[in-house]
Short mmCIF file of C-alpha atoms in Angstrom, two decimals:
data_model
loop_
_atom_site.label_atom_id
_atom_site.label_comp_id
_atom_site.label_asym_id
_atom_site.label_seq_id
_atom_site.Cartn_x
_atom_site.Cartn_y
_atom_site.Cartn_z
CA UNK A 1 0.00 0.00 0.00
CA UNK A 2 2.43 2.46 0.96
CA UNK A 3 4.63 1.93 -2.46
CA UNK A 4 1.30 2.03 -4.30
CA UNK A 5 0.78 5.30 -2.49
CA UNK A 6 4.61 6.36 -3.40
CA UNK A 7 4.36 5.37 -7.20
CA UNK A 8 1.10 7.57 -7.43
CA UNK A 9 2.54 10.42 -5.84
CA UNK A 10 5.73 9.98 -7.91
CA UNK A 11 3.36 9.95 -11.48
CA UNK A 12 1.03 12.34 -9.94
CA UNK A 13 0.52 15.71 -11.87
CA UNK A 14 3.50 16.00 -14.16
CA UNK A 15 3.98 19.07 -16.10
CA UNK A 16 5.08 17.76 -19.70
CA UNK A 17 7.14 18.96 -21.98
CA UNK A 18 5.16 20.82 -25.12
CA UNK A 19 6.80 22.09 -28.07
CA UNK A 20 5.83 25.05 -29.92
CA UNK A 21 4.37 23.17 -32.87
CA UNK A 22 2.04 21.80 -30.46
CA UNK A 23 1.02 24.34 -28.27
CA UNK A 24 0.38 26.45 -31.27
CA UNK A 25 -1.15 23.54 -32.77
CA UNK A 26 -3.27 22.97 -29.66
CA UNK A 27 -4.23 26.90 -29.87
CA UNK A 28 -5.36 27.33 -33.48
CA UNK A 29 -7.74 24.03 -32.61
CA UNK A 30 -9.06 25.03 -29.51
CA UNK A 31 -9.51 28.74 -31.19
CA UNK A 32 -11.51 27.08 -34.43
CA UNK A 33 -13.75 25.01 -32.03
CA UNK A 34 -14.43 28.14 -29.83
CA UNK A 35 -15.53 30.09 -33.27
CA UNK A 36 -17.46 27.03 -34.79
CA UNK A 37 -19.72 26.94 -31.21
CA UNK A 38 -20.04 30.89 -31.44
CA UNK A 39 -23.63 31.91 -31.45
CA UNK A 40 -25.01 33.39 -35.25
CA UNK A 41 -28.08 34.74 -33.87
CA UNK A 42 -27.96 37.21 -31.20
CA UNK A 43 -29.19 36.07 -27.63
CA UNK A 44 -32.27 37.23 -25.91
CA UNK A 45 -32.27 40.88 -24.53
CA UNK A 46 -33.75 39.90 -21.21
CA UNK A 47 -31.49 38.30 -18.22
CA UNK A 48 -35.03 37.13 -16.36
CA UNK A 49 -32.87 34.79 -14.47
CA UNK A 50 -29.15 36.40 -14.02
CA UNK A 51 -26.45 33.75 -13.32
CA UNK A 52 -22.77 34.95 -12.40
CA UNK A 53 -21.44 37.97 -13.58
CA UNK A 54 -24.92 39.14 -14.58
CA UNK A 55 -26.07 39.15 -10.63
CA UNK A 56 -23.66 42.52 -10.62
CA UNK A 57 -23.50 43.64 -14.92
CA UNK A 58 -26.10 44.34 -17.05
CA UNK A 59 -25.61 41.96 -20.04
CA UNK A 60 -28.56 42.74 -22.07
CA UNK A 61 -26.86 45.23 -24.41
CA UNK A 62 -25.00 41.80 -25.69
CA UNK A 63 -28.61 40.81 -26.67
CA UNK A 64 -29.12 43.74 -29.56
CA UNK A 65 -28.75 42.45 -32.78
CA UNK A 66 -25.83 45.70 -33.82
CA UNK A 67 -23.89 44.82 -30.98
CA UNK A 68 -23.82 41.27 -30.34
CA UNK A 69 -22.71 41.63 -34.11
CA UNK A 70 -19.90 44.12 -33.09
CA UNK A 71 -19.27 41.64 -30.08
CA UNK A 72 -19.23 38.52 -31.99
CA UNK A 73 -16.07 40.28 -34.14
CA UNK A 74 -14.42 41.21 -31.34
CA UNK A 75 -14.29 37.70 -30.12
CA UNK A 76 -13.15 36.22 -33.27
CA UNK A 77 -10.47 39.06 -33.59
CA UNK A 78 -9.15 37.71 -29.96
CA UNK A 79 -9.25 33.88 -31.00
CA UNK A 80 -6.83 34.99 -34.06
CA UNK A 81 -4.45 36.45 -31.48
CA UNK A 82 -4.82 33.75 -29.08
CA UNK A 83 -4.41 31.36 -31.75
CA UNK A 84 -1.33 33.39 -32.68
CA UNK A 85 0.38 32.92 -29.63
CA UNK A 86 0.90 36.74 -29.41
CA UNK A 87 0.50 38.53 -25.28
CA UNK A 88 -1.39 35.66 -24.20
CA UNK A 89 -0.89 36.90 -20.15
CA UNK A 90 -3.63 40.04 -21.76
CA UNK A 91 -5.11 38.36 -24.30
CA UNK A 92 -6.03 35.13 -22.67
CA UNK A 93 -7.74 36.85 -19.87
CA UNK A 94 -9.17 39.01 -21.81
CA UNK A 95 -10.96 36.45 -24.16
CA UNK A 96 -11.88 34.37 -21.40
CA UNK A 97 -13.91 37.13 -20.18
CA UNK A 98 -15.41 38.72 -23.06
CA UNK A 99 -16.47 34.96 -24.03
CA UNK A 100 -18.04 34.01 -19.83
CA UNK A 101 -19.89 37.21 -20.47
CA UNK A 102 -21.73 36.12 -23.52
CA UNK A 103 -22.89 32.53 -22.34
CA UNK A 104 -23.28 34.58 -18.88
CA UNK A 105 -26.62 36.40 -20.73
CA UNK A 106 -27.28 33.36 -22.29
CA UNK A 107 -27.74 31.36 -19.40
CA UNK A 108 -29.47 33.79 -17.46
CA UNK A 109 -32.76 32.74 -19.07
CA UNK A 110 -34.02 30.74 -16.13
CA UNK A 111 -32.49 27.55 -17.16
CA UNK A 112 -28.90 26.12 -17.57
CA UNK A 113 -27.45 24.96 -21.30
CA UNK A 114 -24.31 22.95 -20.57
CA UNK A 115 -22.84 22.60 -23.96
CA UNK A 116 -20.48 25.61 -23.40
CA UNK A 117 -19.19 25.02 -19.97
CA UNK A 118 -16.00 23.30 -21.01
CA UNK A 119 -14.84 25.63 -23.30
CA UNK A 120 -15.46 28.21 -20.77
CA UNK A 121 -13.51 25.94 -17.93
CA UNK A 122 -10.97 26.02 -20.59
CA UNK A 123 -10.31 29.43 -21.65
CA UNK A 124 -10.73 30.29 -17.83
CA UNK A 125 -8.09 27.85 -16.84
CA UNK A 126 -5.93 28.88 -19.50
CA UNK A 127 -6.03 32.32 -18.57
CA UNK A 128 -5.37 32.02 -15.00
CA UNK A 129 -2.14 30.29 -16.17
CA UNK A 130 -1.24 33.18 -18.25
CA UNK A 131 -2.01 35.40 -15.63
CA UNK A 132 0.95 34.23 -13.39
CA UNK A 133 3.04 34.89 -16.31
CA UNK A 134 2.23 38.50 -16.53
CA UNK A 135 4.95 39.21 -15.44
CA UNK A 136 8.50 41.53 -17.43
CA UNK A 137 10.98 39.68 -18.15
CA UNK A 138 8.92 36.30 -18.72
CA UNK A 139 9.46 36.09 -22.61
CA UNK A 140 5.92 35.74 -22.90
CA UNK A 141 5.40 38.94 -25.05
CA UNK A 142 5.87 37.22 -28.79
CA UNK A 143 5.49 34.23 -27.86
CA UNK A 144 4.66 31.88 -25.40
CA UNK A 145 7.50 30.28 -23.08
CA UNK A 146 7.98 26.75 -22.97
CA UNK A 147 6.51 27.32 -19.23
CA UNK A 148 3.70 29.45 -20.11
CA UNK A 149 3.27 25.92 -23.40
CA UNK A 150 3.02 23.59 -20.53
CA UNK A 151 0.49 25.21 -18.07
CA UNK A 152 -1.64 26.43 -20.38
CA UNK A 153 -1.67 22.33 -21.52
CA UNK A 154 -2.32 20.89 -17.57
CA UNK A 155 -4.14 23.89 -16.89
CA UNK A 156 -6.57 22.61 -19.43
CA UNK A 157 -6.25 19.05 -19.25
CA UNK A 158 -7.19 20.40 -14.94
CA UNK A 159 -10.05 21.96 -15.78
CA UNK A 160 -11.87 19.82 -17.89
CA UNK A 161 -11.15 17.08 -15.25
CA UNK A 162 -12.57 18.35 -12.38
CA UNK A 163 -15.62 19.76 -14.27
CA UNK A 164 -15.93 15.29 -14.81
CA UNK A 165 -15.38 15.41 -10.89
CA UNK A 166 -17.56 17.73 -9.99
CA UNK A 167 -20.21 15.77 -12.19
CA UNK A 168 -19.10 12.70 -9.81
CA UNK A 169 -19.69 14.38 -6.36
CA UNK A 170 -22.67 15.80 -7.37
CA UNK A 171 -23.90 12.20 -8.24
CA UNK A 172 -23.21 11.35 -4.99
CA UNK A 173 -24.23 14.31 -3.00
CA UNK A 174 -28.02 14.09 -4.76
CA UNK A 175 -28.66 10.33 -4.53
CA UNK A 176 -27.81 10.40 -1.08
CA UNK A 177 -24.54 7.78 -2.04
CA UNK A 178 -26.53 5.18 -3.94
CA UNK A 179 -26.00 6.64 -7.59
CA UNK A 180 -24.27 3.34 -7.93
CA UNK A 181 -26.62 1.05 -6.93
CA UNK A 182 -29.51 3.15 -8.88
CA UNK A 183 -27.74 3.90 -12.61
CA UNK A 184 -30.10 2.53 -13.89
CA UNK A 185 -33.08 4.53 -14.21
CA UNK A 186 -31.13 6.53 -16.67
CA UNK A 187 -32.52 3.89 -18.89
CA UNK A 188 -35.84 5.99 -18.05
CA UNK A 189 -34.19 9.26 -18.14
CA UNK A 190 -33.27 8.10 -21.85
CA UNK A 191 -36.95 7.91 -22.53
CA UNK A 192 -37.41 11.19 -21.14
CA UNK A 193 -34.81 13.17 -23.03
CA UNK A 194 -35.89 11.30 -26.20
CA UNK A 195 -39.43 12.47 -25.97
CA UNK A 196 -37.87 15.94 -25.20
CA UNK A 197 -35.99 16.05 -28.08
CA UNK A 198 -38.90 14.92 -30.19
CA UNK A 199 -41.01 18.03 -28.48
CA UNK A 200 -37.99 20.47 -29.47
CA UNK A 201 -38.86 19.86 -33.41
CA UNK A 202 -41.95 17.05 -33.62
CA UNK A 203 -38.48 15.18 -34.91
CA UNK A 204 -39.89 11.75 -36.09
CA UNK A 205 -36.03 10.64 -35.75
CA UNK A 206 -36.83 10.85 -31.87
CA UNK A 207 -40.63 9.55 -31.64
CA UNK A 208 -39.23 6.06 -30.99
CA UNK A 209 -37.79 4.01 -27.61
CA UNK A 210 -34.24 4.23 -27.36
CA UNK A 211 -32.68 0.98 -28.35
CA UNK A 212 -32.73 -1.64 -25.66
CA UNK A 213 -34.52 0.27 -22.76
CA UNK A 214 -36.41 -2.42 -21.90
CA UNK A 215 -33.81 -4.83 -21.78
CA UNK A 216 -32.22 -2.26 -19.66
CA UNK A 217 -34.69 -2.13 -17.10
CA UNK A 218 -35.38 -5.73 -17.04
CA UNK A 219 -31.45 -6.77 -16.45
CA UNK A 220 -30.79 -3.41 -13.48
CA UNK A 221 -27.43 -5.37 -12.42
CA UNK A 222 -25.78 -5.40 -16.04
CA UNK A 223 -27.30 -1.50 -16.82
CA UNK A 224 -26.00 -0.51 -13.83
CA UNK A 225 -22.21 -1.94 -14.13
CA UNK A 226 -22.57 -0.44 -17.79
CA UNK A 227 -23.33 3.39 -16.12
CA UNK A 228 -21.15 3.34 -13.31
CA UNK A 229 -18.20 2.28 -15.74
CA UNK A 230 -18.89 6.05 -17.16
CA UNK A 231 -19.10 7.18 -13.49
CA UNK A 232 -15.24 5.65 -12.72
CA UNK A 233 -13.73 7.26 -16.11
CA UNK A 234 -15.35 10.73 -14.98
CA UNK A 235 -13.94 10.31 -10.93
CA UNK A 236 -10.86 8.57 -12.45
CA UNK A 237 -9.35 11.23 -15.28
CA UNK A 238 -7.87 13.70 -12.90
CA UNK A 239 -5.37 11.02 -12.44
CA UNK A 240 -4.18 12.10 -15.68
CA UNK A 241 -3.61 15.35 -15.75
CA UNK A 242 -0.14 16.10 -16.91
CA UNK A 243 0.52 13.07 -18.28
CA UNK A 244 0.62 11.60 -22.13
CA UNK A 245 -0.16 8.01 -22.14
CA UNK A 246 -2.73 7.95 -19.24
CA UNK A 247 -4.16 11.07 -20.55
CA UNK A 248 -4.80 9.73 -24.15
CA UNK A 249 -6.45 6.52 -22.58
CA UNK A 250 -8.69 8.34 -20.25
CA UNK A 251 -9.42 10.60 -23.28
CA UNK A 252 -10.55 7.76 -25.55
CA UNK A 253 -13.07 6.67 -22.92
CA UNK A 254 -14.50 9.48 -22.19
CA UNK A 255 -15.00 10.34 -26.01
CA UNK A 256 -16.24 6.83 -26.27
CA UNK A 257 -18.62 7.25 -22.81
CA UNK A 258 -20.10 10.79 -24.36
CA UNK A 259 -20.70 8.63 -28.03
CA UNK A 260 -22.20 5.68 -26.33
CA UNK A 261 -24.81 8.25 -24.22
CA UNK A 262 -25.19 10.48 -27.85
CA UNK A 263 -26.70 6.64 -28.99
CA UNK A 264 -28.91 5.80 -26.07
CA UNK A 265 -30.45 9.33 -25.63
CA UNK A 266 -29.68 11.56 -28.43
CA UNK A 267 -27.76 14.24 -26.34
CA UNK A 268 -25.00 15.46 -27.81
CA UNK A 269 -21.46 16.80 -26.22
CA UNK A 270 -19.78 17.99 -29.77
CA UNK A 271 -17.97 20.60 -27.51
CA UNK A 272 -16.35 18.15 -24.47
CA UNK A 273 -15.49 15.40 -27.31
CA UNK A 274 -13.49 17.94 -29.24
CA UNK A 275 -11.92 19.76 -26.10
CA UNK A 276 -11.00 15.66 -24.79
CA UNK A 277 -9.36 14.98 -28.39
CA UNK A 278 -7.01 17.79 -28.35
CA UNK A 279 -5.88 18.03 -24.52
CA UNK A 280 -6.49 14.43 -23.32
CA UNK A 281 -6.37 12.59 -26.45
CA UNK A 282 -3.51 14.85 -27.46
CA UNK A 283 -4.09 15.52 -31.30
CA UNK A 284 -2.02 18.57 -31.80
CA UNK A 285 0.89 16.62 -29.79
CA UNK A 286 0.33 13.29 -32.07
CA UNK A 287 0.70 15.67 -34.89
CA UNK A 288 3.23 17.45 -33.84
CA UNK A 289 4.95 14.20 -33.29
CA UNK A 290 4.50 12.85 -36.59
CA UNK A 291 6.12 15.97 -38.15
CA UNK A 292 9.26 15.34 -36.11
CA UNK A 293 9.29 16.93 -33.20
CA UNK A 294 9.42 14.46 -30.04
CA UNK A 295 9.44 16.35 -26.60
CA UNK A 296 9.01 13.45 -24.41
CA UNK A 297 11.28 14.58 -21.15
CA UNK A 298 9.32 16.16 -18.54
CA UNK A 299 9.56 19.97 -17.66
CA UNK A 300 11.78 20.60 -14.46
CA UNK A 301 8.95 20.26 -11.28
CA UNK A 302 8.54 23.89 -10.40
CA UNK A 303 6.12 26.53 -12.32
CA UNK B 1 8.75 27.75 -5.77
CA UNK B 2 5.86 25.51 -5.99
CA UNK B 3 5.59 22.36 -8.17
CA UNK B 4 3.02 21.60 -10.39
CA UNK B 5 1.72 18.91 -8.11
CA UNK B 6 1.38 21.01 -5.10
CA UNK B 7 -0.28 23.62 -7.55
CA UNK B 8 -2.79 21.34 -8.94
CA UNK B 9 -3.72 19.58 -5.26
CA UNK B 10 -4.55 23.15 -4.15
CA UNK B 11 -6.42 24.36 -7.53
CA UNK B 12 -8.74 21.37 -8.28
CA UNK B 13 -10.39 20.64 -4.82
CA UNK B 14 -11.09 24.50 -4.95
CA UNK B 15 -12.46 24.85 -8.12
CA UNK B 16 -14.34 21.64 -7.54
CA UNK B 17 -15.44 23.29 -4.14
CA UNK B 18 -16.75 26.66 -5.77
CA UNK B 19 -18.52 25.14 -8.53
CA UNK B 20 -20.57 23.04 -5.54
CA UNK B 21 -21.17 25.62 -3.56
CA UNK B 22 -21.70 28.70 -6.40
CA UNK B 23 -23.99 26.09 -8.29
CA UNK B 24 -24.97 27.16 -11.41
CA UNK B 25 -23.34 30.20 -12.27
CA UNK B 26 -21.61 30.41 -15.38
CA UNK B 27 -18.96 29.27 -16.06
CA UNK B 28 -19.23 27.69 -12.82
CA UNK B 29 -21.58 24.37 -12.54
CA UNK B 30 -22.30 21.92 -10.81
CA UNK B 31 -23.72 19.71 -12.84
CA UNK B 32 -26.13 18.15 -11.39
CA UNK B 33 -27.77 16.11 -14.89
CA UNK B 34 -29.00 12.55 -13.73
CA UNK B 35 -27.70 12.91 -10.38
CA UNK B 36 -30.17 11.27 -8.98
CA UNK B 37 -31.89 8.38 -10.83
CA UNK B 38 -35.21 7.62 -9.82
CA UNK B 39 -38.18 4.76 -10.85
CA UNK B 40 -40.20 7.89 -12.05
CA UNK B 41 -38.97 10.07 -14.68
CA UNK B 42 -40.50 13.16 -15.89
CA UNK B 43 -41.15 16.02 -18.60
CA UNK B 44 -42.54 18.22 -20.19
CA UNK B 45 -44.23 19.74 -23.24
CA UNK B 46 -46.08 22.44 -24.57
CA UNK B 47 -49.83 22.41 -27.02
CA UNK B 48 -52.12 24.45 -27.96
CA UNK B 49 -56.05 24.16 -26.80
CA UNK B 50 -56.91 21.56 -29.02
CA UNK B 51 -54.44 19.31 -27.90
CA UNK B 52 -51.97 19.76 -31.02
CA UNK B 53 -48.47 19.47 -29.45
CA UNK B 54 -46.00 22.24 -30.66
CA UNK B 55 -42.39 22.18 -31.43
CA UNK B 56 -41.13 24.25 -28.76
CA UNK B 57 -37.56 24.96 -30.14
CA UNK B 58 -39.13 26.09 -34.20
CA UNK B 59 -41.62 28.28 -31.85
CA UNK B 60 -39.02 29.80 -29.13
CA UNK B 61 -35.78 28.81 -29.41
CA UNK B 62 -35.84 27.41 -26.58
CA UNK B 63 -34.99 23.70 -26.76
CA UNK B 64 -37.30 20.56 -25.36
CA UNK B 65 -35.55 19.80 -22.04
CA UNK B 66 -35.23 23.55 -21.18
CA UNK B 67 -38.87 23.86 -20.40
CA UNK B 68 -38.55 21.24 -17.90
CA UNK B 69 -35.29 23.61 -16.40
CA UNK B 70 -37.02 26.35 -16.49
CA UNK B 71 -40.12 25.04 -14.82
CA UNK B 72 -38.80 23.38 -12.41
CA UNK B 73 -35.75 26.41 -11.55
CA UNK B 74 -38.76 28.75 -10.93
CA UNK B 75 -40.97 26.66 -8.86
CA UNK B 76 -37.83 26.06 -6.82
CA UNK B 77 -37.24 29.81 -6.49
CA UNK B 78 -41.05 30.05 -5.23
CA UNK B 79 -41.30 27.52 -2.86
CA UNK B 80 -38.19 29.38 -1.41
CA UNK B 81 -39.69 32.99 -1.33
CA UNK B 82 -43.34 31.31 0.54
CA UNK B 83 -40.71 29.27 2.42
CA UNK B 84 -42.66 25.36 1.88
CA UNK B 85 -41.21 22.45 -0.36
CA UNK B 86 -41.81 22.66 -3.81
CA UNK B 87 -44.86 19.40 -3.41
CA UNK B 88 -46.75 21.78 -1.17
CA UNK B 89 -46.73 24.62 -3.40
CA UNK B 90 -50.35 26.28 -3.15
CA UNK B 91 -52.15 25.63 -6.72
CA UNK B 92 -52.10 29.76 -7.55
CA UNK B 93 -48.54 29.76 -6.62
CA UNK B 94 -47.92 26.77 -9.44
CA UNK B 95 -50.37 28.76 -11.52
CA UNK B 96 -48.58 31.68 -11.36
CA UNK B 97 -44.91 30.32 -11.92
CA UNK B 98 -46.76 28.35 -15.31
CA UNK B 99 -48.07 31.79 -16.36
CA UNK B 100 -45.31 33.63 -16.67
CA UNK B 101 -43.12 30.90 -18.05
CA UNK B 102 -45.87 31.03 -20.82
CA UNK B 103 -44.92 34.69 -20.92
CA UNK B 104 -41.36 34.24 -21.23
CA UNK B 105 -42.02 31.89 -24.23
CA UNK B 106 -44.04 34.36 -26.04
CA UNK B 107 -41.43 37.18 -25.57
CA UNK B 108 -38.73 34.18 -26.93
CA UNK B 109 -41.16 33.70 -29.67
CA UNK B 110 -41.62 37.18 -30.54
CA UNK B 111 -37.48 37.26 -30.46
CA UNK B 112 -37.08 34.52 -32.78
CA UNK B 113 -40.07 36.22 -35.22
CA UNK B 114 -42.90 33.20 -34.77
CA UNK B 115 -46.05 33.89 -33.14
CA UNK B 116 -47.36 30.90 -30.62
CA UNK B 117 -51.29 30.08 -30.44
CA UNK B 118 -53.43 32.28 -28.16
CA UNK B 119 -54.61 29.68 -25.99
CA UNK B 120 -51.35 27.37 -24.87
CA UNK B 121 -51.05 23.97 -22.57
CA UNK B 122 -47.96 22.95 -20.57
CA UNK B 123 -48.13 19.07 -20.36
CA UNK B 124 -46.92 17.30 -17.95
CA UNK B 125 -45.93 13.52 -18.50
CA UNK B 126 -44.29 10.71 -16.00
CA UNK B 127 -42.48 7.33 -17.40
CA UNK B 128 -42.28 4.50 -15.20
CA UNK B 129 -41.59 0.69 -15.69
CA UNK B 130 -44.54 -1.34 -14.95
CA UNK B 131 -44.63 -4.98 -15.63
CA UNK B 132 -42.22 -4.90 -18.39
CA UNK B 133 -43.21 -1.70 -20.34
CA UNK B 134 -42.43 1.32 -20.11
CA UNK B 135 -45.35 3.19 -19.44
CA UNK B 136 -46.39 7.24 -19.63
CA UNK B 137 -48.67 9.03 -17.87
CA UNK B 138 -49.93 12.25 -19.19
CA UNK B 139 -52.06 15.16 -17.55
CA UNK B 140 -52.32 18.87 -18.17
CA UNK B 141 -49.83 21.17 -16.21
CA UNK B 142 -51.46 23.79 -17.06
CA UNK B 143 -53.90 25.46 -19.27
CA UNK B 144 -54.43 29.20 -20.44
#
């Protein structure tokens, strides 16, 4: 037990080596998946419900249709400079702001859309890590150090992990500990967001059962194993933070947990599979890797 | 100086402690989807008088399972402000909350240029698994 305990401690929370290829590499993709998620339409003009920063700003203005246009140009104009590597200590923070403040209005209607959390844990992590490298003398100015490369990579890879953990204790904090031993009743909650789904449009796509429900329900030991499998890979992937091998595993399941609950219900988590693939699954480092350039030592343990 | 590991051990408990705590507000969460599976699930929908359901998302924008949110986010808030649990909400107070949900719709509506019926119904239906089928319950919510 106590060399398990070493060896974890030992592995725990490395901060990797990233070269520039792929932390630019890992920019321009998070920066194109930010702008492909941007709203086209503007969002409501009302904050009924306000949520965050909206409990002490007015975000409504965001709402008119001539400024959320203005807005929306300004936030693409930051995810070119972002993506460029160029004052990421200001621009970072800056863009994480200017992009909490839109979904801010948005989900100050009264009820809570998910999809854009993780990019916002993202950007939000990723700036607090620039943010301790605004500092002179940091060579962060042109472009990022091979400091600034690496926290901005476990910074992300840290928040999209505990937003998983948080998922986990809130499991067990609202079933009272038996989330486990309950899993599955999704199977009805699968029913339930297909019929809402089918409400959303009168989508005859949705106006089925979900496949296998009824198997599900009749067989509550095997369901059950099957949902609290997802339940270990979300408690389990902050183990990986930092790391390459472990991180790319944990990143395939999750992908493979968020495909296998886009079958059975119909949701769909476009934005968490895409932020997994490039900072757990470690595309722009694969990439980078393939082109020739092989950082595989570890950056010295201090920030 | 601090290592990463220290850094991290410090960082994710508190961001995992916030989001609990701050709940949902952006871009803090705390995600609280399927928490708590149960043998009855529930939902939501919206008609018009004649029993026609509508396709809330064409109509408002605002998608299927957000009715349910904001429904259920607003009776919450009430049953705080009259200080009783949200089962023992008095009928006008449910009334009320339904009402100007159906308000909030029309001013989404209006938003996204469409134009919902004069007379609308909020449906409310429960799934349950009885003697090996899944079975659905509907009644009427609410109607204007």
């Amino acid at each position: 037990m106590k060399r398990l305990l070493h060896l974890l401690w030992t592995h725990l929370f490395p901060l990797p080596v990233v070269s520039g290829l792929e932390g630019a590499l890992a920019r321009v993709f998070t920066a194109c998946i930010v702008y492909y998620f941007l709203p086209i339409f503007s969002p409501p003009t009302v904050q009924p419900v306000p949520v965050g920063m909206a409990h002490f700003v007015d975000l409504t203005w965001l709402g008119q249709a001539s400024s959320f246009e203005i807005y929306r140009q300004v936030l693409i104009a930051l995810l070119v400079v972002y993506a460029s590597g160029i004052a990421l200590p200001v621009v970072l923070p800056v863009l994480a702001t200017a992009y909490i403040a839109l979904y801010t209005l948005i989900n100050s209607q009264g009820f809570t859309n998910h999809s854009h959390h993780i990019l916002a844990v993202v950007l939000f992590s990723q700036a607090l890590a620039a943010l301790f490298y605004l500092r002179p003398k940091t060579g962060n100015w042109l472009k990022p150090s091979a400091g600034l490369r690496a926290w901005m990579l476990v910074a992300a890879q840290a928040g999209i992990a505990s937003a998983y953990l948080i998922s986990v204790f809130s499991k067990l904090w609202n079933s009272g500990f038996t989330w486990l031993f309950r899993s599955h009743y999704i199977a009805l909650d699968m029913v339930k967001t297909m019929r809402q789904n089918y409400y959303s449009a009168l989508d005859p796509r949705y106006a089925t059962e979900p496949p296998n429900v009824v198997w599900m329900l009749e067989h509550p030991f095997w369901t059950a194993l099957l949902f609290d499998l997802g339940f270990f890979v979300e408690a389990l992937i902050v183990l990986s933070v930092g790391t390459r091998k472990l991180a790319m595993i944990f990143g395939v399941g999750t992908i493979c947990m968020h495909r296998s609950i886009n079958y059975f219900m119909g949701l769909e988590f476009y934005q968490n599979e895409s932020m997994l693939a490039v900072f757990f699954v470690n595309v722009p480092f694969v990439v980078a890797f393939l082109l020739g350039q092989r950082p595989m030592d570890r950056l010295k343990q201090t920030s | 100086m601090l290592s990463s590991k220290v850094i991290l051990l410090i960082a994710i408990p508190v961001f995992c402690a916030l989001s609990l705590v701050l709940k949902e507000n952006f871009p803090f969460s705390h995600y609280p989807m399927y928490s708590d599976p149960d043998p009855i699930s529930a939902y939501y929908h919206l008609e018009d008088a004649e029993g026609k359901a509508l396709p809330l998302t064409q109509l408002t924008g605002v998608r299927g399972p957000n009715l349910g949110k904001i429904l259920r986010k607003r009776l919450s808030d009430q049953a705080k402000k009259l200080d009783v649990g949200v089962k023992s909400l008095p009928r006008e107070a449910v009334d009320g909350v339904a009402r100007d949900t159906l308000a909030y719709l029309r001013t989404q509506a209006k938003h996204s240029k469409q134009v919902l019926p004069e007379k609308l119904r909020i449906m409310f239906t429960t799934i349950q698994f009885v003697d090996g089928k899944v079975e659905e319950k509907r009644e009427v919510f609410f109607a204007e």
